[in-house]
PDB file of C-alpha atoms in Angstrom:
ATOM      1  CA  UNK A   1       2.369  -8.600 -12.603  1.00 48.00           C
ATOM      2  CA  UNK A   2       2.494  -5.028 -11.478  1.00 48.00           C
ATOM      3  CA  UNK A   3       2.157  -4.097  -7.779  1.00 52.00           C
ATOM      4  CA  UNK A   4       0.524  -0.795  -6.945  1.00 52.00           C
ATOM      5  CA  UNK A   5       0.715   0.766  -3.469  1.00 54.00           C
ATOM      6  CA  UNK A   6      -2.623   1.172  -1.762  1.00 54.00           C
ATOM      7  CA  UNK A   7      -3.076   3.933   0.792  1.00 53.00           C
ATOM      8  CA  UNK A   8      -4.871   2.527   3.804  1.00 52.00           C
ATOM      9  CA  UNK A   9      -7.162   4.645   5.886  1.00 51.00           C
ATOM     10  CA  UNK A  10      -7.731   4.169   9.620  1.00 54.00           C
ATOM     11  CA  UNK A  11      -9.647   1.010  10.511  1.00 57.00           C
ATOM     12  CA  UNK A  12     -12.826   2.881  11.395  1.00 57.00           C
ATOM     13  CA  UNK A  13     -13.136   3.998   7.767  1.00 67.00           C
ATOM     14  CA  UNK A  14     -13.171   0.559   6.106  1.00 67.00           C
ATOM     15  CA  UNK A  15     -15.939   1.481   3.619  1.00 76.00           C
ATOM     16  CA  UNK A  16     -13.661   4.253   2.295  1.00 75.00           C
ATOM     17  CA  UNK A  17     -10.855   1.704   1.838  1.00 76.00           C
ATOM     18  CA  UNK A  18     -13.199  -0.622  -0.066  1.00 81.00           C
ATOM     19  CA  UNK A  19     -14.272   2.269  -2.309  1.00 84.00           C
ATOM     20  CA  UNK A  20     -10.638   3.208  -2.933  1.00 83.00           C
ATOM     21  CA  UNK A  21      -9.782  -0.376  -3.923  1.00 86.00           C
ATOM     22  CA  UNK A  22     -12.830  -0.556  -6.198  1.00 90.00           C
ATOM     23  CA  UNK A  23     -11.834   2.678  -7.961  1.00 90.00           C
ATOM     24  CA  UNK A  24      -8.271   1.436  -8.471  1.00 90.00           C
ATOM     25  CA  UNK A  25      -9.433  -1.930  -9.854  1.00 92.00           C
ATOM     26  CA  UNK A  26     -11.957  -0.284 -12.198  1.00 94.00           C
ATOM     27  CA  UNK A  27      -9.413   2.272 -13.394  1.00 92.00           C
ATOM     28  CA  UNK A  28      -6.782  -0.337 -14.220  1.00 92.00           C
ATOM     29  CA  UNK A  29      -9.368  -2.680 -15.797  1.00 93.00           C
ATOM     30  CA  UNK A  30     -10.116  -0.036 -18.441  1.00 94.00           C
ATOM     31  CA  UNK A  31      -6.371  -0.042 -19.277  1.00 93.00           C
ATOM     32  CA  UNK A  32      -6.287  -3.811 -19.842  1.00 93.00           C
ATOM     33  CA  UNK A  33      -5.109  -4.922 -16.395  1.00 94.00           C
ATOM     34  CA  UNK A  34      -6.706  -7.744 -14.390  1.00 94.00           C
ATOM     35  CA  UNK A  35      -6.858  -7.667 -10.592  1.00 93.00           C
ATOM     36  CA  UNK A  36      -4.908 -10.614  -9.125  1.00 93.00           C
ATOM     37  CA  UNK A  37      -4.702 -10.114  -5.351  1.00 91.00           C
ATOM     38  CA  UNK A  38      -3.907  -7.851  -2.422  1.00 87.00           C
ATOM     39  CA  UNK A  39      -0.449  -8.367  -0.876  1.00 87.00           C
ATOM     40  CA  UNK A  40       0.905  -7.238   2.491  1.00 85.00           C
ATOM     41  CA  UNK A  41       4.521  -6.112   2.641  1.00 86.00           C
ATOM     42  CA  UNK A  42       6.256  -5.135   5.855  1.00 90.00           C
ATOM     43  CA  UNK A  43       9.770  -3.998   6.608  1.00 91.00           C
ATOM     44  CA  UNK A  44      11.713  -2.737   9.586  1.00 95.00           C
ATOM     45  CA  UNK A  45      13.028   0.805   9.187  1.00 92.00           C
ATOM     46  CA  UNK A  46      16.331   1.109  11.023  1.00 95.00           C
ATOM     47  CA  UNK A  47      16.645   3.729  13.792  1.00 94.00           C
ATOM     48  CA  UNK A  48      18.360   7.010  12.994  1.00 93.00           C
ATOM     49  CA  UNK A  49      20.996   7.719  15.678  1.00 92.00           C
ATOM     50  CA  UNK A  50      21.022  11.447  14.939  1.00 91.00           C
ATOM     51  CA  UNK A  51      24.105  13.551  15.632  1.00 92.00           C
ATOM     52  CA  UNK A  52      25.539  12.747  19.066  1.00 88.00           C
ATOM     53  CA  UNK A  53      22.057  11.535  20.011  1.00 83.00           C
ATOM     54  CA  UNK A  54      20.303  14.781  19.075  1.00 91.00           C
ATOM     55  CA  UNK A  55      17.433  14.257  16.658  1.00 91.00           C
ATOM     56  CA  UNK A  56      17.595  10.482  17.110  1.00 93.00           C
ATOM     57  CA  UNK A  57      14.570   8.559  15.848  1.00 93.00           C
ATOM     58  CA  UNK A  58      13.616   5.037  16.909  1.00 93.00           C
ATOM     59  CA  UNK A  59      13.230   2.229  14.402  1.00 94.00           C
ATOM     60  CA  UNK A  60       9.750   1.115  13.444  1.00 92.00           C
ATOM     61  CA  UNK A  61       7.836  -1.466  11.461  1.00 91.00           C
ATOM     62  CA  UNK A  62       6.383  -0.101   8.224  1.00 89.00           C
ATOM     63  CA  UNK A  63       3.533  -2.060   6.619  1.00 85.00           C
ATOM     64  CA  UNK A  64       2.235  -1.536   3.089  1.00 82.00           C
ATOM     65  CA  UNK A  65      -0.622  -3.030   1.100  1.00 82.00           C
ATOM     66  CA  UNK A  66       0.003  -3.649  -2.589  1.00 85.00           C
ATOM     67  CA  UNK A  67      -2.648  -4.226  -5.232  1.00 88.00           C
ATOM     68  CA  UNK A  68      -1.314  -6.761  -7.742  1.00 89.00           C
ATOM     69  CA  UNK A  69      -2.455  -6.678 -11.372  1.00 91.00           C
ATOM     70  CA  UNK A  70      -1.630  -8.761 -14.419  1.00 93.00           C
ATOM     71  CA  UNK A  71      -1.715  -7.507 -18.017  1.00 89.00           C
ATOM     72  CA  UNK A  72      -4.136  -9.292 -20.344  1.00 75.00           C
TER      73      UNK A  72
END
């Protein structure tokens, strides 16, 4: 299986997300891949303390959607 990152658009543009997924699936299908599923992956990005507190950035939760394919 081969995961492919999917760029999500803001919730109010769900039809655009569906079109993006359809294009990705169709593109990979022509190369012999079969769509398996959509996976959610999340991770916590550690805060950056900066230099003596200057330029410090808080930690945050990063969420990604992966399109999973399998080769025929």
